PDB file of C-alpha atoms in Angstrom:
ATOM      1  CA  UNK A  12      94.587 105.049 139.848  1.00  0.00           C
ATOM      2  CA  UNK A  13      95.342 106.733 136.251  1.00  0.00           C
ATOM      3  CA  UNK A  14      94.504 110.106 135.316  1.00  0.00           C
ATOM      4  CA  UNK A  15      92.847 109.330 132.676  1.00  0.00           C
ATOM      5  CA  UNK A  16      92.281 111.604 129.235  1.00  0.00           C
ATOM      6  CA  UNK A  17      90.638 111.976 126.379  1.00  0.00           C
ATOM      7  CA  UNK A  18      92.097 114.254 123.299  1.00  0.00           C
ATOM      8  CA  UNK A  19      89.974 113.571 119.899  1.00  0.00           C
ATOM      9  CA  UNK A  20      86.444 113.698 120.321  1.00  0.00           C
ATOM     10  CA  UNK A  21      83.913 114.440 117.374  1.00  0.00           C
ATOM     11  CA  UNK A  22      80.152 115.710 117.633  1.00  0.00           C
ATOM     12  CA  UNK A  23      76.675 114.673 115.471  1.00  0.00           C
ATOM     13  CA  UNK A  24      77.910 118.307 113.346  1.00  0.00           C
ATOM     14  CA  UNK A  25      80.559 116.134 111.060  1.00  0.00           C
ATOM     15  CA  UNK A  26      77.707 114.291 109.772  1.00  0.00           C
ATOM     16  CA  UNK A  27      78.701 110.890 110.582  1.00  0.00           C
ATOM     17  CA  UNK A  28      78.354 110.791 114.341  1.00  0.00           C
ATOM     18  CA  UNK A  29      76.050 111.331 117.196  1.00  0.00           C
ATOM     19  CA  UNK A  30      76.105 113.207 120.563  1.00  0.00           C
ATOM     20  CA  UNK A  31      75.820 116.796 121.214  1.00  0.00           C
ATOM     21  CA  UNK A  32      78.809 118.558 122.934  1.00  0.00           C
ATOM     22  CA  UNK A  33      77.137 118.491 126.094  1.00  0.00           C
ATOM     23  CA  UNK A  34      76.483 114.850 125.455  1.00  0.00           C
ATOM     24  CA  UNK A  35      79.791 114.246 125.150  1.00  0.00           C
ATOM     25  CA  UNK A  36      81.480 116.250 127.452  1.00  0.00           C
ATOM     26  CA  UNK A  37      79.149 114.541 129.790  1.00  0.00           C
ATOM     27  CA  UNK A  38      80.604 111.193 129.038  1.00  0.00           C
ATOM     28  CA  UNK A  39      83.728 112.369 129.619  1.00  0.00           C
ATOM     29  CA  UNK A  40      82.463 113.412 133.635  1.00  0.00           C
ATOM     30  CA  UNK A  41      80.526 110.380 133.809  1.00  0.00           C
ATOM     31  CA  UNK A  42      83.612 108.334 132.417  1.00  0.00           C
ATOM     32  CA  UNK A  43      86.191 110.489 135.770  1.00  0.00           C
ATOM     33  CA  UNK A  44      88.329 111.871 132.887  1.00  0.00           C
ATOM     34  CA  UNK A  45      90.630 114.547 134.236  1.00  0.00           C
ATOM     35  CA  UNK A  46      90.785 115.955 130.810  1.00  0.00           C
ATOM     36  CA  UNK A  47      88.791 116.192 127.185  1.00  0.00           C
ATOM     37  CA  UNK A  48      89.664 117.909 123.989  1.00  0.00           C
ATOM     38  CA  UNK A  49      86.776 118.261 121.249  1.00  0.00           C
ATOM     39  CA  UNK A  50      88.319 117.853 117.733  1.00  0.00           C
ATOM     40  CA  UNK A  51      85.116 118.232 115.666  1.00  0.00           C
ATOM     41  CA  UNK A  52      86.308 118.225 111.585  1.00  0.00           C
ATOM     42  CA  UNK A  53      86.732 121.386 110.279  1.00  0.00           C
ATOM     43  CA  UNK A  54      84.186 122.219 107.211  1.00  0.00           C
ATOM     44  CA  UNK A  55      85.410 120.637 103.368  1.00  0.00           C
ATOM     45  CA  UNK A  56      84.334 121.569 100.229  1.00  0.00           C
ATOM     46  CA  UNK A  57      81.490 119.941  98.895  1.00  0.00           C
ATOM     47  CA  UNK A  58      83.414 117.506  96.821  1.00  0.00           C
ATOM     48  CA  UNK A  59      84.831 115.565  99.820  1.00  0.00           C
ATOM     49  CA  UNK A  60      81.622 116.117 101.707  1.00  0.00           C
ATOM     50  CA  UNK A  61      78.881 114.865  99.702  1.00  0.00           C
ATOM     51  CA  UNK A  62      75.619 115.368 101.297  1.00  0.00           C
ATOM     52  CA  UNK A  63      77.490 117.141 104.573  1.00  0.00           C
ATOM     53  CA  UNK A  64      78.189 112.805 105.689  1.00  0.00           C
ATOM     54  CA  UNK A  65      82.306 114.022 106.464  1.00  0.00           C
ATOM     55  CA  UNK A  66      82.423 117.832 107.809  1.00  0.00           C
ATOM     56  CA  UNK A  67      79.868 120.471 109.193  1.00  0.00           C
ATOM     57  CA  UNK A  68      79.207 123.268 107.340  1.00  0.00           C
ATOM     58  CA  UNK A  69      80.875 126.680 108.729  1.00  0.00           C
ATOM     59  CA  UNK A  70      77.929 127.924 110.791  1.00  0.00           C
ATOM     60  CA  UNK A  71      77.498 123.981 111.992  1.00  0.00           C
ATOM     61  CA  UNK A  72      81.789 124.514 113.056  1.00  0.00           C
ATOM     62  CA  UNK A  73      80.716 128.126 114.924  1.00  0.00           C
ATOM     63  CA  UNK A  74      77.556 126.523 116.645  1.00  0.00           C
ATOM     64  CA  UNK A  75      80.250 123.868 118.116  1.00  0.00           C
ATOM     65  CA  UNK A  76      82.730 126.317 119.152  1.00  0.00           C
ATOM     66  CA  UNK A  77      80.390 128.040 121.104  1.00  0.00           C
ATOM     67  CA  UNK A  78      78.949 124.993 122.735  1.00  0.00           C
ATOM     68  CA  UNK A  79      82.162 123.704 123.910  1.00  0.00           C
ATOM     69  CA  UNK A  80      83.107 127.558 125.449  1.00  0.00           C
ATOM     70  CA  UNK A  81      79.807 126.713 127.526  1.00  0.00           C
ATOM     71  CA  UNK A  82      80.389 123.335 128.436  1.00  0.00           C
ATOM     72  CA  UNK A  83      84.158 124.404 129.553  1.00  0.00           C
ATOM     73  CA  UNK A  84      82.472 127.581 131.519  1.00  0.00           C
ATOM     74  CA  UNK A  85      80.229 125.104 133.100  1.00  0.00           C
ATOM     75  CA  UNK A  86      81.349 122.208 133.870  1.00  0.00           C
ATOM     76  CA  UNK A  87      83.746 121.992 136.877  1.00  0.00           C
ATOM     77  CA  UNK A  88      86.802 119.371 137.252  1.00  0.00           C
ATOM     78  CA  UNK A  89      87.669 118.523 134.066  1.00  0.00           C
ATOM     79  CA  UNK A  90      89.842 120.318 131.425  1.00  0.00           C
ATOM     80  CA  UNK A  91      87.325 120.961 128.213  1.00  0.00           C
ATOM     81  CA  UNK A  92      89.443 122.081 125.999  1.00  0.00           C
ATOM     82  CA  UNK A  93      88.074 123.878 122.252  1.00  0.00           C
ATOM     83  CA  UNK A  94      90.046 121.901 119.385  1.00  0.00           C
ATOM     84  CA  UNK A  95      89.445 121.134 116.023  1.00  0.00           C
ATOM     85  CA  UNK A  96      90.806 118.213 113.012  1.00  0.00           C
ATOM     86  CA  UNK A  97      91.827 119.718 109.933  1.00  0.00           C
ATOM     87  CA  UNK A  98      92.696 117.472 106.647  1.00  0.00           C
ATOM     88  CA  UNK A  99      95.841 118.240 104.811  1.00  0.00           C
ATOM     89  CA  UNK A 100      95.160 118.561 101.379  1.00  0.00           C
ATOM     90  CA  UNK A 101      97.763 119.740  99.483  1.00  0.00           C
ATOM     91  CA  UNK A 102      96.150 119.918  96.293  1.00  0.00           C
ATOM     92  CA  UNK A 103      93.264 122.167  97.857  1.00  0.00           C
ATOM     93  CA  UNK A 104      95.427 124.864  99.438  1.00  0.00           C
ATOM     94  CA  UNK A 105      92.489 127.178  99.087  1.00  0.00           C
ATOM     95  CA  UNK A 106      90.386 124.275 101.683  1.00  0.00           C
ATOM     96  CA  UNK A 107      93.362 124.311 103.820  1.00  0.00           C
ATOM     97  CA  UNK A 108      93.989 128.302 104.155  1.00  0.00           C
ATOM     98  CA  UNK A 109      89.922 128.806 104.663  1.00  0.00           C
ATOM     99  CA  UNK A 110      90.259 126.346 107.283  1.00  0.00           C
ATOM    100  CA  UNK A 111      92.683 127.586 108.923  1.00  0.00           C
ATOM    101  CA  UNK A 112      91.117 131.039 109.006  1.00  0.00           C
ATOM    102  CA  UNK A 113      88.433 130.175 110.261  1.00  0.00           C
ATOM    103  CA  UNK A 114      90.320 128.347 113.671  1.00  0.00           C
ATOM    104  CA  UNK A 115      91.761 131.877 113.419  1.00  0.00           C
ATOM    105  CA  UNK A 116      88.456 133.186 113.985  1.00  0.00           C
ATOM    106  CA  UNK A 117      87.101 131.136 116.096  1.00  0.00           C
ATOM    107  CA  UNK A 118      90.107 130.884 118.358  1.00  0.00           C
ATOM    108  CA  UNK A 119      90.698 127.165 118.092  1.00  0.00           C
ATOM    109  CA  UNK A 120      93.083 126.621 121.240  1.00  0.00           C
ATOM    110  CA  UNK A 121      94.443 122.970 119.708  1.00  0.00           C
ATOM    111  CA  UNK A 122      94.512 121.787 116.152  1.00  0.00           C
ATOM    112  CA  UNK A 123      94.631 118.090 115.317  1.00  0.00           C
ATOM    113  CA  UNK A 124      96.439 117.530 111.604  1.00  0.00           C
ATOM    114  CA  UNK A 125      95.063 114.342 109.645  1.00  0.00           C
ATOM    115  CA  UNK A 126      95.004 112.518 106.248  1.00  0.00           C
ATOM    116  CA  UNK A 127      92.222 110.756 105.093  1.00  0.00           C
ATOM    117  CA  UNK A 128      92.325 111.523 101.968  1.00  0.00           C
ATOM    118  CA  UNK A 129      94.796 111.262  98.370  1.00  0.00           C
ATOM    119  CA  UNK A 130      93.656 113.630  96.491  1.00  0.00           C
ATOM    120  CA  UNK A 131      89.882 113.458  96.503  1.00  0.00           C
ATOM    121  CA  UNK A 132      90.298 109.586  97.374  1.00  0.00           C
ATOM    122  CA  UNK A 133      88.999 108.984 101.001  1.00  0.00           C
ATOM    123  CA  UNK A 134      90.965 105.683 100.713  1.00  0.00           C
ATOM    124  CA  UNK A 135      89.644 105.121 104.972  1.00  0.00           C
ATOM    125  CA  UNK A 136      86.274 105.577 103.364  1.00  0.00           C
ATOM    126  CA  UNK A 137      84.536 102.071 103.724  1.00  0.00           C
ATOM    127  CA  UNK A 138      82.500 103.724 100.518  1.00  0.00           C
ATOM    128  CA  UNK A 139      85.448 103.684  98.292  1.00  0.00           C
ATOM    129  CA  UNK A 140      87.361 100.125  98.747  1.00  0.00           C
ATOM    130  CA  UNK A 141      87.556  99.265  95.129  1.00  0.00           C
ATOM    131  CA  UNK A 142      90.170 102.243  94.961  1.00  0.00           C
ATOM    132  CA  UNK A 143      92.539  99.673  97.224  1.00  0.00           C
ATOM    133  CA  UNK A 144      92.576  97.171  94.640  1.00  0.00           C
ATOM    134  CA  UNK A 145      93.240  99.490  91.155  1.00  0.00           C
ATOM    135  CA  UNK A 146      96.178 101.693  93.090  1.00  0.00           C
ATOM    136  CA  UNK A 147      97.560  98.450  95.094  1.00  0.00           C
ATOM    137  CA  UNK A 148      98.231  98.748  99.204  1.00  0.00           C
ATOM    138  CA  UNK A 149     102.053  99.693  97.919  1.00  0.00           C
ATOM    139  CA  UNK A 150     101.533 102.996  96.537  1.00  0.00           C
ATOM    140  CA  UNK A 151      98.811 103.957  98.378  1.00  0.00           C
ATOM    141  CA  UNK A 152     101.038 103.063 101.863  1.00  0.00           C
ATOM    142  CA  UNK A 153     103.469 104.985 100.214  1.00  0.00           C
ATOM    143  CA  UNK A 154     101.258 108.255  98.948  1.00  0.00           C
ATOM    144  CA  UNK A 155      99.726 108.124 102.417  1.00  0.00           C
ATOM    145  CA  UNK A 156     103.483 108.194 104.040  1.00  0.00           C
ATOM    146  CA  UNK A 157     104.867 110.664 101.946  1.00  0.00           C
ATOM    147  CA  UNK A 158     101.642 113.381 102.408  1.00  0.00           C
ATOM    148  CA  UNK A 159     101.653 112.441 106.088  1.00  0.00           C
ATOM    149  CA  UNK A 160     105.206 113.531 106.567  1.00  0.00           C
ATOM    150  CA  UNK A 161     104.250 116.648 104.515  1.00  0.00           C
ATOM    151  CA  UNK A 162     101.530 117.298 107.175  1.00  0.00           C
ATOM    152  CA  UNK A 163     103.443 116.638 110.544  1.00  0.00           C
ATOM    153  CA  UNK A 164     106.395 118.988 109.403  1.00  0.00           C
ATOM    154  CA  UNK A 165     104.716 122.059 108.519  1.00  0.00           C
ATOM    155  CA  UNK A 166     104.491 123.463 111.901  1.00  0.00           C
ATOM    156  CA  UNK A 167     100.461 123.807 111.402  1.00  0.00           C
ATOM    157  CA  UNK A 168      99.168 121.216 113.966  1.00  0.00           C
ATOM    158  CA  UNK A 169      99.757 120.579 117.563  1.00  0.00           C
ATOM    159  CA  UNK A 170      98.650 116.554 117.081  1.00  0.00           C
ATOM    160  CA  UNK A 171      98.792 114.603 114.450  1.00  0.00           C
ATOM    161  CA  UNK A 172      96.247 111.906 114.653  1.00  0.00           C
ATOM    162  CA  UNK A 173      95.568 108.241 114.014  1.00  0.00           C
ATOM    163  CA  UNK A 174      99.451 108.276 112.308  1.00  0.00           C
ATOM    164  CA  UNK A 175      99.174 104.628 109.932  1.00  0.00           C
ATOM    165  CA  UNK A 176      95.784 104.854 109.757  1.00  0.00           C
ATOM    166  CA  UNK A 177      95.512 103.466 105.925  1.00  0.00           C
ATOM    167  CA  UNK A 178      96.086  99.590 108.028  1.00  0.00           C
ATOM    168  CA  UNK A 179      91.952 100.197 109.052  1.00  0.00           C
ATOM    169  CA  UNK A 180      90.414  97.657 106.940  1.00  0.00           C
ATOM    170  CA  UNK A 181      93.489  95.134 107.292  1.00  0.00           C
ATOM    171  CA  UNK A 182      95.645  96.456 104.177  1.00  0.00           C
ATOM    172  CA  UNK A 183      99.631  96.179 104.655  1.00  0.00           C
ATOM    173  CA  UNK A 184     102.224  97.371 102.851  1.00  0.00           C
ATOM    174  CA  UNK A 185     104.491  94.927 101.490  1.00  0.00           C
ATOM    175  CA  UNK A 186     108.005  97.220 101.722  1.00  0.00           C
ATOM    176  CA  UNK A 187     109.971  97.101 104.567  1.00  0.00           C
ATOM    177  CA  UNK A 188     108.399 100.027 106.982  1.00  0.00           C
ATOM    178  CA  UNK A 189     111.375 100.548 109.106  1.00  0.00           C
ATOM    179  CA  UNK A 190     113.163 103.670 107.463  1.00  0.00           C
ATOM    180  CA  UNK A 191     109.412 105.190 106.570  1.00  0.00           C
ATOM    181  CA  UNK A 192     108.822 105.066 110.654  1.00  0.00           C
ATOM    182  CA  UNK A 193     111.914 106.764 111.259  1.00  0.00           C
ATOM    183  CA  UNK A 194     111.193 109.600 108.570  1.00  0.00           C
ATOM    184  CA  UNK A 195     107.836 109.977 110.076  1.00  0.00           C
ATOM    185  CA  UNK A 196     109.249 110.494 113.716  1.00  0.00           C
ATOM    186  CA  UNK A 197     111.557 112.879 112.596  1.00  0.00           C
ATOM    187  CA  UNK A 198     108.764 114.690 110.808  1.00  0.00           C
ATOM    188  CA  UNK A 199     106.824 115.473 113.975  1.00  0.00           C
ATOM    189  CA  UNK A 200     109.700 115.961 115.486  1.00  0.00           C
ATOM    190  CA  UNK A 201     110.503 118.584 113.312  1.00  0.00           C
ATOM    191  CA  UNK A 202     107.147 120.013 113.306  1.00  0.00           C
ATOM    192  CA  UNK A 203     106.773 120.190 116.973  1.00  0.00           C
ATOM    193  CA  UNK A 204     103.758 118.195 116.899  1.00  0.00           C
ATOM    194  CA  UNK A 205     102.481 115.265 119.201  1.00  0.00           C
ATOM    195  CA  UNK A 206     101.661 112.072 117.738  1.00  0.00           C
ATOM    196  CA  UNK A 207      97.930 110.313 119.017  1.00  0.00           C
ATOM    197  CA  UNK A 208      97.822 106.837 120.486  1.00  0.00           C
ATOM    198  CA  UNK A 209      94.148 106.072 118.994  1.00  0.00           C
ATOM    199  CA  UNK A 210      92.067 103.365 120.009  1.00  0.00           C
ATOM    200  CA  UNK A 211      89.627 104.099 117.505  1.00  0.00           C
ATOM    201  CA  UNK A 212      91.345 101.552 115.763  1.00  0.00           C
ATOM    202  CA  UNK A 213      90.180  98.908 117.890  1.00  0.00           C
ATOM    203  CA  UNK A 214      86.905  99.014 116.809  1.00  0.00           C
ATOM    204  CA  UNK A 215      87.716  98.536 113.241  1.00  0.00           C
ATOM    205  CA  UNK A 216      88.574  95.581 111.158  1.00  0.00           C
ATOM    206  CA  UNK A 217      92.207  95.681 111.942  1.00  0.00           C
ATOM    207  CA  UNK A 218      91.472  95.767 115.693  1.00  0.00           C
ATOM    208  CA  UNK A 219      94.984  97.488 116.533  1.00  0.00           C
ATOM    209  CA  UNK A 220      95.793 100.541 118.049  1.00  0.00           C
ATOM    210  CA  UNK A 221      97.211 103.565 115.924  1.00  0.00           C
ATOM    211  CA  UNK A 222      99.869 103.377 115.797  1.00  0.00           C
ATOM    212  CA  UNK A 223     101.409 100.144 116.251  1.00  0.00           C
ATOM    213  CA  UNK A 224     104.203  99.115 118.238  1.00  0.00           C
ATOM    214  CA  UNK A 225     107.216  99.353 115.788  1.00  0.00           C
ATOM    215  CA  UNK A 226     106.009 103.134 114.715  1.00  0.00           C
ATOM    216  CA  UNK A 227     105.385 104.124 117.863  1.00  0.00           C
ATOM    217  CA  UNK A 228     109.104 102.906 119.530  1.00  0.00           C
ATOM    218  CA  UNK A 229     110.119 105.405 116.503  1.00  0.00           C
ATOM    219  CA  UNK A 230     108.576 107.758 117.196  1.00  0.00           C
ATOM    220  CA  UNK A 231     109.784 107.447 120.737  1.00  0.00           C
ATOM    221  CA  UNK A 232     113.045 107.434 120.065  1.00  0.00           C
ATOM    222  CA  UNK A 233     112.948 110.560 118.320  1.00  0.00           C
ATOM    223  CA  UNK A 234     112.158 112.339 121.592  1.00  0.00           C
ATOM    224  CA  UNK A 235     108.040 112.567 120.117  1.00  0.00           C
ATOM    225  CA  UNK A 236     105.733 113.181 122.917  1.00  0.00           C
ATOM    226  CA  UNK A 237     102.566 111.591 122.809  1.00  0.00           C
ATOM    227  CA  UNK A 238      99.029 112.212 123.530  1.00  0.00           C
ATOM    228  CA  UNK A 239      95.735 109.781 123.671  1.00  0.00           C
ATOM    229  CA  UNK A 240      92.628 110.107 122.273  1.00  0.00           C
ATOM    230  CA  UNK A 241      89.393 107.517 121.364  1.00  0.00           C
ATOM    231  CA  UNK A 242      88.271 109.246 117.838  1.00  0.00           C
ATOM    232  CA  UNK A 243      84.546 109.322 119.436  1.00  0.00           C
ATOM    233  CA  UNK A 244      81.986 109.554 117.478  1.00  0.00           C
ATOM    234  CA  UNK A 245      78.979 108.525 120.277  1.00  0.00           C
ATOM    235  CA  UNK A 246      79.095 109.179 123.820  1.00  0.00           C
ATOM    236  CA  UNK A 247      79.722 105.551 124.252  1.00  0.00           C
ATOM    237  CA  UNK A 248      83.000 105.619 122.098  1.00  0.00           C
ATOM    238  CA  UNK A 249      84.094 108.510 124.704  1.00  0.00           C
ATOM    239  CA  UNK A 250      87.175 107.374 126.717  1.00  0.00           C
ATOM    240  CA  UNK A 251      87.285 103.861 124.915  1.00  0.00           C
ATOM    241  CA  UNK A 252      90.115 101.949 125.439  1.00  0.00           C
ATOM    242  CA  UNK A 253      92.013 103.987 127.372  1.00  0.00           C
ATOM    243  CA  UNK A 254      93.813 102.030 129.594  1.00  0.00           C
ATOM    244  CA  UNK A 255      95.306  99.864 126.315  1.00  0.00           C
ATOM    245  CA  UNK A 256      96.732 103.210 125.080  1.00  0.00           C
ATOM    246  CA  UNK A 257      98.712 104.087 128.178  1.00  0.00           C
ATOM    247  CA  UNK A 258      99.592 100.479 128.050  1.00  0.00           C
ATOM    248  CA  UNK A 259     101.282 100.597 124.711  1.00  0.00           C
ATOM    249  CA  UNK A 260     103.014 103.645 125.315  1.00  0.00           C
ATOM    250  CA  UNK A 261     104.340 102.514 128.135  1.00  0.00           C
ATOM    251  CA  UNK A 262     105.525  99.582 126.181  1.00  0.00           C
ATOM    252  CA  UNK A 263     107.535 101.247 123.844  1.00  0.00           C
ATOM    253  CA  UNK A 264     109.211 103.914 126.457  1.00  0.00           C
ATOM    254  CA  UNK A 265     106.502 106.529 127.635  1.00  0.00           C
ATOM    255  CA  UNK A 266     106.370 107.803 131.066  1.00  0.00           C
ATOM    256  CA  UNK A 267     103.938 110.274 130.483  1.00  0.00           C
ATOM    257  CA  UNK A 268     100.692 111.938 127.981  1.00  0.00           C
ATOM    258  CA  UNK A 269     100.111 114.992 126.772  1.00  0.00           C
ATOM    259  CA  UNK A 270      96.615 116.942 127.177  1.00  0.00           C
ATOM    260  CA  UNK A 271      97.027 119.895 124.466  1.00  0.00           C
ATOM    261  CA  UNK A 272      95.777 123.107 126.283  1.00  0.00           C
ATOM    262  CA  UNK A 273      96.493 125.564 123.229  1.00  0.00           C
ATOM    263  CA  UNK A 274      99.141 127.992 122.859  1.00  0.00           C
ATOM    264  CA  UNK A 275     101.728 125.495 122.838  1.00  0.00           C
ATOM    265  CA  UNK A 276     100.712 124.998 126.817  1.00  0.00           C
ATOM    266  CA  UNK A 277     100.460 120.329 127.697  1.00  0.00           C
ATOM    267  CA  UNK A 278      99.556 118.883 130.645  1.00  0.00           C
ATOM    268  CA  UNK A 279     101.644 116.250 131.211  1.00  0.00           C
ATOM    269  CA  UNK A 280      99.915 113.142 132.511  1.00  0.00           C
ATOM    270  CA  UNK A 281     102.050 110.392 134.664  1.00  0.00           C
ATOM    271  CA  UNK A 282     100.549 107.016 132.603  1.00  0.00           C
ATOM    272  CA  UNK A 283     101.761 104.557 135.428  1.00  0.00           C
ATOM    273  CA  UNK A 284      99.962 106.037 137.474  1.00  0.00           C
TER     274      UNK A 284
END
């Protein structure tokens, strides 16, 4: 039987989900995972957060920090492990430096790097589609490549998540991929950071995995470990799809998963089992 885990997990604080930690974490017992990692969004500024719908605010962030030290405390036979999703913004390096101060402060054991955004553009936003058709899936493929690689070399994160994420609503980029998957690879490579098998994008309109197949064989070949991870945002989205994660891994050359434990420290899960 497979030891199954669970490494990005969001809370009702980020504004556009539902479940409290303990709810949650719950799922995760209920669901025999030997291993969860709570990546609630770290806070934004209030131009990328209108109305608090994308981030909590700081004291919302602190609130969840100490709820998941409880639930770890607490709950027995299962790793609950305190993480955290920060955006890379590059042209907010104020948003990114208060962010990471405050995982500083709050002792944020494993930090999960992301980009949803280009510039203030939340191009996965399904409030902001007509952006798609005035930049063209081209550029914005290639924007979202080039800031990605940004992100997964600078050392900051110890995932990065959801890795070709802009495919969500079905948009593909008509350039040939192959030589912007092996730049990527050798990106996280360089950065020392795992890359996330998601199934959160199963339950969107492209109904595929992140990453595909062809992305992640390169990113297997450049010796990038992997780690798993459902994006919840309900306790029912908690340990979703699972099994077709360790499945596609496997496919392209995995024998094992990472669960992030902070300070650098993975479990290393056997997928076949």
């Amino acid at each position: 039987m497979r030891e199954l885990i669970d490494c990005h997990v969001h809370t009702a604080a980020c504004g556009h989900g539902s479940g409290s930690v303990a709810q949650m974490v719950s799922a995760a017992v209920v669901a025999g995972l030997a291993g969860v990692v709570m990546t609630e969004h770290l806070p934004l500024p209030d131009a990328l957060n209108p109305g608090g719908s994308f981030a909590p605010s700081d004291d919302a962030f602190r609130a969840y920090v100490a709820d998941v030290r409880s639930m770890a405390e607490r709950v027995k036979g299962i790793d609950v492990v305190l993480g955290a999703e920060a955006d890379w913004l590059p042209h907010r390096p104020e948003t990114m430096e208060s962010q990471l101060a405050l995982v500083r402060e709050c002792g944020v054991a494993v930090l999960m790097g992301s980009v949803h955004c280009l510039g203030d553009w939340p191009f996965d936003s399904p409030n902001h589609l007509g952006e798609w058709d005035t930049r063209g899936a081209d550029a914005v493929f290639a924007d979202y490549f080039r800031v990605w690689c940004e992100a997964a070399a600078s050392g900051r994160f110890d995932v990065m998540a959801h890795p070709d994420l802009p495919k969500k609503f079905g948009h593909r980029p008509s350039f040939d991929v192959s030589r912007v998957y092996d730049e990527m690879a050798t990106a996280a490579r360089d950065g020392g950071a795992l890359i996330e098998v998601s199934t959160g994008g199963l339950r969107k309109p492209v109904k595929e995995l992140y990453p595909g197949h062809d992305l992640l064989r390169a990113f297997r070949s450049a010796g990038v470990d992997a780690t798993v991870g459902s994006d919840a945002h309900t306790p029912g989205e908690v340990a979703y799809g699972l099994d077709a994660a360790y499945d596609a891994l496997i496919a392209a050359g995995y024998t094992r998963a990472g669960l992030p434990l902070g300070g650098g420290e993975v479990r290393w899960i056997d997928i076949a089992a």
